[in-house]
Short mmCIF file of C-alpha atoms in Angstrom, two decimals:
data_model
loop_
_atom_site.label_atom_id
_atom_site.label_comp_id
_atom_site.label_asym_id
_atom_site.label_seq_id
_atom_site.Cartn_x
_atom_site.Cartn_y
_atom_site.Cartn_z
CA MET A 174 0.00 0.00 0.00
CA THR A 175 1.24 3.50 -0.82
CA ASP A 176 0.93 5.87 2.11
CA VAL A 177 -0.68 9.29 2.12
CA LEU A 178 2.60 11.16 2.36
CA ASP A 179 3.77 9.56 -0.89
CA THR A 180 0.65 10.46 -2.85
CA ALA A 181 -0.12 13.90 -1.41
CA PRO A 182 1.43 16.98 -3.06
CA GLN A 183 4.78 17.92 -1.56
CA THR A 184 3.32 21.25 -0.50
CA THR A 185 0.71 19.58 1.73
CA LEU A 186 2.95 19.14 4.77
CA ASP A 187 4.67 22.43 3.99
CA GLY A 188 1.26 24.11 4.02
CA VAL A 189 0.52 22.72 7.46
CA LEU A 190 3.90 23.94 8.69
CA GLU A 191 3.03 27.42 7.46
CA VAL A 192 -0.22 27.33 9.40
CA ILE A 193 1.62 26.20 12.54
CA ALA A 194 4.14 29.02 12.15
CA ARG A 195 1.32 31.57 11.98
CA ARG A 196 -0.58 30.14 14.94
CA ARG A 197 2.04 28.79 17.34
CA GLU A 198 1.60 31.69 19.74
CA GLU A 199 -2.09 30.80 19.90
CA PHE A 200 -1.24 27.26 21.00
CA GLY A 201 0.72 28.60 23.95
CA GLU A 202 -2.00 31.06 24.92
CA LYS A 203 -4.72 28.41 24.75
CA LYS A 204 -2.41 25.76 26.24
CA PHE A 205 -3.43 23.18 23.67
CA VAL A 206 -3.23 22.49 19.95
CA PRO A 207 -6.75 23.13 18.59
CA ARG A 208 -8.82 20.39 17.01
CA ASP A 209 -8.69 22.03 13.56
CA ILE A 210 -4.90 21.63 13.59
CA ILE A 211 -5.35 17.97 14.55
CA SER A 212 -7.62 17.71 11.50
CA GLU A 213 -4.84 19.13 9.35
CA PHE A 214 -2.44 16.57 10.81
CA LYS A 215 -4.89 13.85 9.84
CA LYS A 216 -5.04 15.12 6.26
CA VAL A 217 -1.28 14.68 5.83
CA GLY A 218 -1.29 11.21 7.39
CA ILE A 219 0.06 11.87 10.88
CA TYR A 220 -2.66 9.90 12.64
CA ARG A 221 -2.66 6.97 10.27
CA ALA A 222 1.10 6.57 10.44
CA ALA A 223 0.83 3.86 13.11
CA THR A 224 -2.52 2.40 12.02
CA PRO A 225 -2.14 -1.14 10.66
CA ARG A 226 -2.28 -1.49 6.91
CA ARG A 227 -4.98 -4.13 7.31
CA PHE A 228 -7.21 -1.36 8.71
CA GLY A 229 -6.36 1.18 6.01
CA GLY A 230 -3.38 2.78 7.73
CA ASP A 231 0.18 3.40 6.58
CA ALA A 232 2.20 1.68 9.33
CA LEU A 233 5.20 3.84 8.40
CA PRO A 234 8.77 2.78 9.13
CA PRO A 235 9.76 4.66 12.30
CA SER A 236 12.45 6.84 10.74
CA ARG A 237 9.98 8.18 8.17
CA PHE A 238 7.54 9.21 10.87
CA LEU A 239 10.30 10.62 13.07
CA ARG A 240 11.52 12.88 10.29
CA ILE A 241 8.02 14.31 9.94
CA ILE A 242 7.85 15.06 13.68
CA GLU A 243 11.31 16.64 13.49
CA LYS A 244 10.10 19.02 10.76
CA ILE A 245 7.00 19.99 12.72
CA SER A 246 9.02 20.49 15.91
CA ALA A 247 11.43 22.85 14.17
CA VAL A 248 8.42 25.13 13.63
CA ASP A 249 6.77 24.53 17.01
CA ALA A 250 7.81 21.96 19.61
CA SER A 251 4.35 21.73 21.18
CA ALA A 252 2.78 20.91 17.82
CA GLY A 253 5.50 18.33 17.20
CA TRP A 254 4.93 16.76 20.62
CA VAL A 255 1.19 16.42 20.01
CA ALA A 256 1.71 15.10 16.48
CA SER A 257 4.15 12.52 17.83
CA PHE A 258 1.27 10.59 19.35
CA GLY A 259 0.35 9.56 15.83
CA SER A 260 2.90 6.84 16.58
CA SER A 261 0.57 4.91 18.88
CA VAL A 262 1.78 1.40 18.11
CA TYR A 263 0.52 0.45 21.58
CA LEU A 264 -2.98 0.12 20.12
CA ALA A 265 -1.84 -2.86 18.04
CA ALA A 266 -2.02 -4.92 21.25
CA LEU A 267 -5.82 -4.62 21.23
CA PRO A 268 -7.85 -7.62 19.99
CA LEU A 269 -8.30 -7.53 16.22
CA ALA A 270 -12.07 -7.17 16.53
CA THR A 271 -11.59 -4.13 18.77
CA GLN A 272 -9.18 -2.56 16.30
CA ALA A 273 -11.65 -3.17 13.49
CA GLU A 274 -14.24 -1.24 15.51
CA LEU A 275 -11.78 1.48 16.49
CA TYR A 276 -10.86 2.13 12.85
CA GLY A 277 -14.35 1.47 11.53
CA ASP A 278 -14.81 5.08 10.38
CA GLY A 279 -11.29 5.36 9.00
CA PRO A 280 -7.64 4.98 9.99
CA ASP A 281 -7.11 8.56 11.19
CA VAL A 282 -7.62 8.11 14.94
CA ALA A 283 -5.97 10.53 17.37
CA PHE A 284 -4.99 8.85 20.65
CA ALA A 285 -3.97 10.54 23.89
CA GLY A 286 -3.18 8.92 27.19
CA GLY A 287 -2.85 9.88 30.82
CA LEU A 288 -1.18 6.67 31.90
CA TYR A 289 0.26 7.62 35.28
CA PRO A 290 -0.06 7.22 38.15
CA VAL A 291 -1.60 3.82 37.50
CA GLN A 292 -4.82 3.33 39.46
CA LYS A 293 -6.43 0.28 40.98
CA ALA A 294 -9.67 -0.80 39.34
CA GLU A 295 -12.22 -3.34 40.53
CA ARG A 296 -13.35 -6.12 38.25
CA SER A 297 -16.87 -6.08 36.83
CA ASP A 298 -18.53 -8.99 35.07
CA ASP A 299 -16.76 -8.35 31.77
CA GLY A 300 -14.25 -5.64 32.46
CA TRP A 301 -13.09 -2.95 34.88
CA ASN A 302 -14.75 -0.27 36.97
CA VAL A 303 -12.50 2.68 36.19
CA ALA A 304 -12.22 5.76 38.40
CA GLY A 305 -9.40 8.12 39.27
CA GLU A 306 -7.22 10.92 37.95
CA TRP A 307 -4.23 10.67 35.63
CA LYS A 308 -1.58 13.21 34.65
CA PHE A 309 0.19 14.44 31.53
CA SER A 310 -2.36 13.62 28.83
CA SER A 311 -0.72 15.52 25.98
CA GLY A 312 -3.10 16.32 23.13
CA CYS A 313 -6.18 15.25 25.07
CA ARG A 314 -8.28 18.19 23.86
CA GLY A 315 -8.07 16.93 20.28
CA ALA A 316 -8.15 13.16 20.86
CA ASP A 317 -10.67 10.70 19.45
CA ILE A 318 -9.86 8.07 22.06
CA LEU A 319 -8.25 8.39 25.50
CA GLY A 320 -6.28 5.92 27.56
CA VAL A 321 -5.75 5.68 31.32
CA GLY A 322 -3.36 3.45 33.25
CA LEU A 323 -4.52 0.65 35.54
CA VAL A 324 -2.57 -1.57 37.94
CA GLY A 325 -1.76 -4.88 36.31
CA ASN A 326 -2.66 -8.32 37.58
CA GLU A 327 -1.60 -11.94 37.27
CA HIS A 328 -2.89 -12.04 33.69
CA THR A 329 -0.61 -9.16 32.61
CA GLY A 330 2.51 -10.38 34.38
CA GLY A 331 2.19 -7.40 36.68
CA LYS A 332 2.53 -4.97 33.76
CA PRO A 333 0.14 -1.98 33.78
CA LEU A 334 -3.01 -2.08 31.69
CA THR A 335 -4.31 0.76 29.57
CA ALA A 336 -8.08 1.20 29.42
CA LEU A 337 -9.58 3.09 26.47
CA LEU A 338 -12.49 5.49 26.84
CA ARG A 339 -14.40 7.85 24.59
CA PRO A 340 -13.90 11.59 25.20
CA GLU A 341 -17.42 11.96 26.58
CA GLN A 342 -16.55 9.45 29.33
CA VAL A 343 -13.63 11.55 30.57
CA GLU A 344 -13.36 14.94 32.27
CA ILE A 345 -10.34 17.01 31.24
CA VAL A 346 -8.95 18.86 34.25
CA GLU A 347 -7.31 21.92 32.72
CA ASN A 348 -4.29 22.34 34.96
CA TRP A 349 -1.40 22.45 32.46
CA ASP A 350 0.31 25.52 33.90
CA VAL A 351 3.90 25.37 32.67
CA ILE A 352 6.48 27.50 30.88
CA GLY A 353 7.80 25.06 28.25
CA LEU A 354 5.74 22.94 25.83
CA ASN A 355 2.73 24.83 27.14
CA GLY A 356 0.85 24.27 23.89
CA THR A 357 0.72 20.50 24.35
CA GLY A 358 -2.36 20.66 26.57
CA SER A 359 -0.99 17.93 28.85
CA HIS A 360 -3.87 18.23 31.28
CA ASP A 361 -5.09 15.67 33.82
CA LEU A 362 -7.81 13.18 32.98
CA ARG A 363 -10.52 12.40 35.51
CA VAL A 364 -12.82 9.39 35.23
CA THR A 365 -15.74 8.65 37.51
CA GLY A 366 -17.43 5.26 37.52
CA GLN A 367 -16.94 4.08 33.93
CA VAL A 368 -16.94 0.40 33.00
CA VAL A 369 -14.36 -0.59 30.39
CA ARG A 370 -14.75 -4.03 28.86
CA ASP A 371 -11.72 -6.31 28.68
CA GLU A 372 -11.49 -6.05 24.91
CA TRP A 373 -10.90 -2.29 25.23
CA THR A 374 -7.84 -2.75 27.45
CA PHE A 375 -4.27 -3.70 26.55
CA VAL A 376 -0.85 -4.04 28.11
CA ARG A 377 1.24 -0.99 27.19
CA GLY A 378 4.00 -2.34 24.99
CA GLY A 379 2.31 -5.74 25.08
CA GLU A 380 2.35 -8.42 22.40
CA PRO A 381 0.69 -7.05 19.25
CA THR A 382 -2.16 -8.89 17.58
CA VAL A 383 -1.18 -7.47 14.18
CA ASP A 384 1.69 -9.09 12.31
CA GLU A 385 3.22 -6.23 10.35
CA PRO A 386 6.84 -4.99 10.57
CA LEU A 387 6.05 -1.80 12.50
CA TYR A 388 4.54 -3.76 15.38
CA ARG A 389 7.64 -5.92 15.74
CA TYR A 390 9.66 -2.76 16.35
CA PRO A 391 10.31 -2.20 20.10
CA ALA A 392 7.26 -0.23 21.27
CA ILE A 393 8.67 1.35 24.43
CA ALA A 394 11.83 2.44 22.63
CA TYR A 395 9.72 3.95 19.86
CA ALA A 396 7.69 5.86 22.43
CA ALA A 397 10.93 7.42 23.66
CA GLN A 398 12.09 8.22 20.13
CA VAL A 399 9.01 10.19 19.12
CA LEU A 400 9.46 12.46 22.14
CA ALA A 401 13.23 12.84 21.83
CA VAL A 402 13.02 13.85 18.17
CA VAL A 403 11.19 17.02 19.23
CA ASN A 404 14.53 18.32 20.48
CA LEU A 405 16.15 17.61 17.15
CA GLY A 406 13.65 20.05 15.69
CA ALA A 407 14.11 22.59 18.48
CA GLY A 408 17.89 22.36 18.25
CA ARG A 409 17.79 22.80 14.49
CA ALA A 410 15.53 25.84 14.74
CA ALA A 411 17.69 27.49 17.42
CA LEU A 412 20.93 26.98 15.49
CA ASP A 413 19.36 28.23 12.27
CA TYR A 414 18.23 31.34 14.11
CA ALA A 415 21.68 31.88 15.61
CA ILE A 416 23.32 31.48 12.20
CA SER A 417 20.85 33.85 10.58
CA THR A 418 21.07 36.59 13.20
CA GLY A 419 24.81 36.21 13.61
CA SER A 420 25.33 36.83 9.93
CA GLY A 421 23.49 40.10 9.83
CA ARG A 422 23.30 41.84 13.19
CA THR A 423 25.77 44.06 15.04
CA GLY A 424 25.76 44.23 18.80
CA ILE A 425 23.73 46.89 20.60
CA THR A 426 26.99 48.48 21.74
CA GLY A 427 28.14 48.91 18.15
CA ALA A 428 30.62 46.04 18.36
CA PRO A 429 31.35 43.95 15.24
CA LYS A 430 28.53 41.71 14.06
CA LEU A 431 28.42 38.30 15.68
CA ALA A 432 29.62 36.38 12.64
CA ASP A 433 32.84 38.38 12.73
CA ARG A 434 33.69 37.04 16.19
CA ALA A 435 35.75 33.85 16.34
CA TYR A 436 34.07 32.52 19.50
CA TYR A 437 30.64 32.82 17.87
CA ARG A 438 31.69 30.97 14.73
CA MET A 439 33.45 28.25 16.72
CA ASP A 440 30.58 27.58 19.13
CA VAL A 441 28.02 27.50 16.32
CA ALA A 442 30.20 25.07 14.36
CA LYS A 443 30.70 22.79 17.38
CA ALA A 444 26.96 22.73 18.10
CA GLU A 445 26.24 22.01 14.44
CA ALA A 446 28.63 19.05 14.44
CA GLU A 447 27.24 17.66 17.70
CA LEU A 448 23.62 17.96 16.59
CA ARG A 449 24.24 16.36 13.21
CA SER A 450 26.28 13.55 14.78
CA ALA A 451 23.58 12.73 17.33
CA ARG A 452 20.96 12.90 14.57
CA ALA A 453 22.92 10.46 12.39
CA PHE A 454 23.19 7.94 15.26
CA PHE A 455 19.50 8.35 16.03
CA TYR A 456 18.31 7.57 12.51
CA GLU A 457 21.00 4.98 11.82
CA ILE A 458 19.98 2.75 14.73
CA SER A 459 16.30 3.25 13.93
CA ASP A 460 16.80 2.05 10.35
CA GLU A 461 19.00 -0.83 11.52
CA VAL A 462 16.41 -2.12 13.95
CA TYR A 463 13.56 -1.72 11.48
CA ALA A 464 15.52 -3.69 8.86
CA THR A 465 15.98 -6.44 11.46
CA VAL A 466 12.29 -6.74 12.29
CA GLU A 467 11.23 -6.30 8.66
CA ALA A 468 13.38 -9.33 7.84
CA GLY A 469 11.41 -11.33 10.41
CA ASP A 470 13.99 -11.35 13.19
CA PRO A 471 13.41 -9.91 16.68
CA ALA A 472 15.31 -6.84 17.77
CA THR A 473 18.18 -7.81 20.06
CA ASP A 474 18.54 -6.48 23.58
CA LYS A 475 21.55 -4.41 22.48
CA GLN A 476 19.57 -2.92 19.62
CA LYS A 477 16.79 -1.94 22.02
CA ALA A 478 19.35 -0.42 24.38
CA LEU A 479 20.89 1.57 21.53
CA LEU A 480 17.47 2.91 20.57
CA ARG A 481 16.97 4.10 24.14
CA LEU A 482 20.50 5.52 24.26
CA ALA A 483 20.10 7.37 20.95
CA SER A 484 16.84 8.88 22.14
CA THR A 485 18.19 10.22 25.41
CA HIS A 486 21.35 11.41 23.71
CA VAL A 487 19.55 13.29 20.95
CA ALA A 488 17.24 14.93 23.49
CA ARG A 489 20.27 16.09 25.47
CA VAL A 490 22.29 17.24 22.46
CA GLY A 491 19.29 19.06 21.03
CA ALA A 492 18.80 20.90 24.31
CA LYS A 493 22.51 21.70 24.43
CA ALA A 494 22.35 23.16 20.91
CA VAL A 495 19.48 25.39 22.00
CA HIS A 496 21.36 26.52 25.10
CA THR A 497 24.47 27.28 23.03
CA ALA A 498 22.42 29.33 20.57
CA TYR A 499 20.69 31.15 23.43
CA THR A 500 23.96 32.00 25.18
CA LEU A 501 25.54 33.24 21.96
CA SER A 502 22.52 35.43 21.22
CA GLY A 503 23.34 37.76 24.09
CA THR A 504 20.98 40.35 25.52
CA ALA A 505 18.48 40.11 22.66
CA ALA A 506 17.56 36.56 23.73
CA ILE A 507 16.24 37.63 27.15
CA TYR A 508 13.15 39.25 25.67
CA ASP A 509 10.00 37.17 25.68
CA THR A 510 9.36 38.12 22.05
CA ASN A 511 12.64 36.56 20.95
CA PRO A 512 12.11 33.06 19.49
CA MET A 513 15.09 31.81 21.45
CA GLN A 514 12.96 31.99 24.60
CA ARG A 515 10.50 29.51 23.16
CA TYR A 516 13.23 27.14 21.99
CA LEU A 517 14.93 27.25 25.38
CA ARG A 518 11.79 26.59 27.40
CA ASP A 519 10.49 23.82 25.17
CA ALA A 520 13.80 21.97 24.84
CA SER A 521 14.30 22.04 28.61
CA VAL A 522 10.97 20.30 29.18
CA VAL A 523 11.70 17.49 26.71
CA THR A 524 14.76 16.39 28.69
CA GLN A 525 12.66 16.11 31.86
CA HIS A 526 10.55 13.23 30.52
CA ALA A 527 11.02 9.97 32.42
CA PHE A 528 11.83 8.10 29.19
CA LEU A 529 14.76 10.44 28.53
CA GLY A 530 16.48 10.78 31.91
CA ASP A 531 20.19 10.38 32.58
CA GLY A 532 19.53 6.91 34.00
CA ILE A 533 19.05 5.69 30.43
CA TYR A 534 22.80 6.09 29.88
CA ASP A 535 23.37 3.71 32.79
CA GLY A 536 20.80 1.22 31.50
CA ALA A 537 22.22 1.25 27.99
CA GLY A 538 25.77 0.89 29.26
CA ALA A 539 24.74 -2.10 31.36
CA VAL A 540 23.16 -3.90 28.41
CA LEU A 541 26.13 -3.16 26.15
CA MET A 542 28.41 -4.78 28.76
CA ASP A 543 26.05 -7.72 29.40
CA VAL A 544 25.15 -6.50 32.88
CA PRO A 545 21.47 -6.57 33.96
CA PRO A 546 20.10 -3.00 33.80
CA SER A 547 18.80 -1.52 37.04
CA ILE A 548 15.86 0.17 35.27
CA PRO A 549 12.71 -2.01 35.34
CA ALA A 550 11.47 -3.07 31.88
CA PHE A 551 14.36 -1.18 30.25
CA ILE A 552 14.44 -3.64 27.36
#
């Protein structure tokens, strides 16, 4: 099957990027990406990128999807973060009949989840009595289906369950009061007394019921990648801004323009090399692992560890590139109207995600040296 992004005019995604550029301030003011932007994402295939081909989706190779999120994030990190949830390979663990119902009206389904803290749920006759409050549901204001995390049981091997609900079954608690990534709308979800049948629950990262290459790719590692790539976009945007302004602006004191200063040129060049190197590693390991699973072989533990390592590293290097560009920009960058402020705030939030913490370096190093990682479910 040929995917939407192959058949659509090249200007389609570019057109959406232009809209995002015009409206990104609105996202921050509203503290969410509006539903009409989600509709535009659907038109260019974002929310069918992880839908199985058997249900009309594209099931894109990860690196293709990641490059799309990188482009969006270079324009606005919040929009990129929300678009990244078009990668919801988790849903492939649902029973096939449930997926057929989920995609019954088409493959473009926007998922958002507030998975933590996992909550206890009592059993009903054919499912779970779900109640509680969950945090960090990015993109929930524009989602077609919402997930919440439940404590696992003996049938899940102790792994948490995700229960799916329709938007009308969930109250969105609008408490996303942050400085960076404030347009992601990562509000809390509150559920009161809803019954979710077993067939609408799945183990996050559990065994998929669809046998297509994308769903053999390590799901948890992919979930880290789609978040980390946001900082590739932010880092790229910040360096491009520093290069552009450095080439044409003199200092407010009348000193030589920035590009005429050796320290400015050197630091920009070092940041450029570091960002491109981290990016190359990130996409190289993604393509390597996808080739492995596409050939019918499982990803090795070391490959999974390298995916996690590349994700954390690219998030860190992207943030470092932003910080370098901010520092080089001098006094002009302290004004709230300067785009460097947005890059700095957004990139700093990406590195705070639990999937991208410094502990991942330890976990990856352990696996590479055949030592059991201390992080639970690391691989």
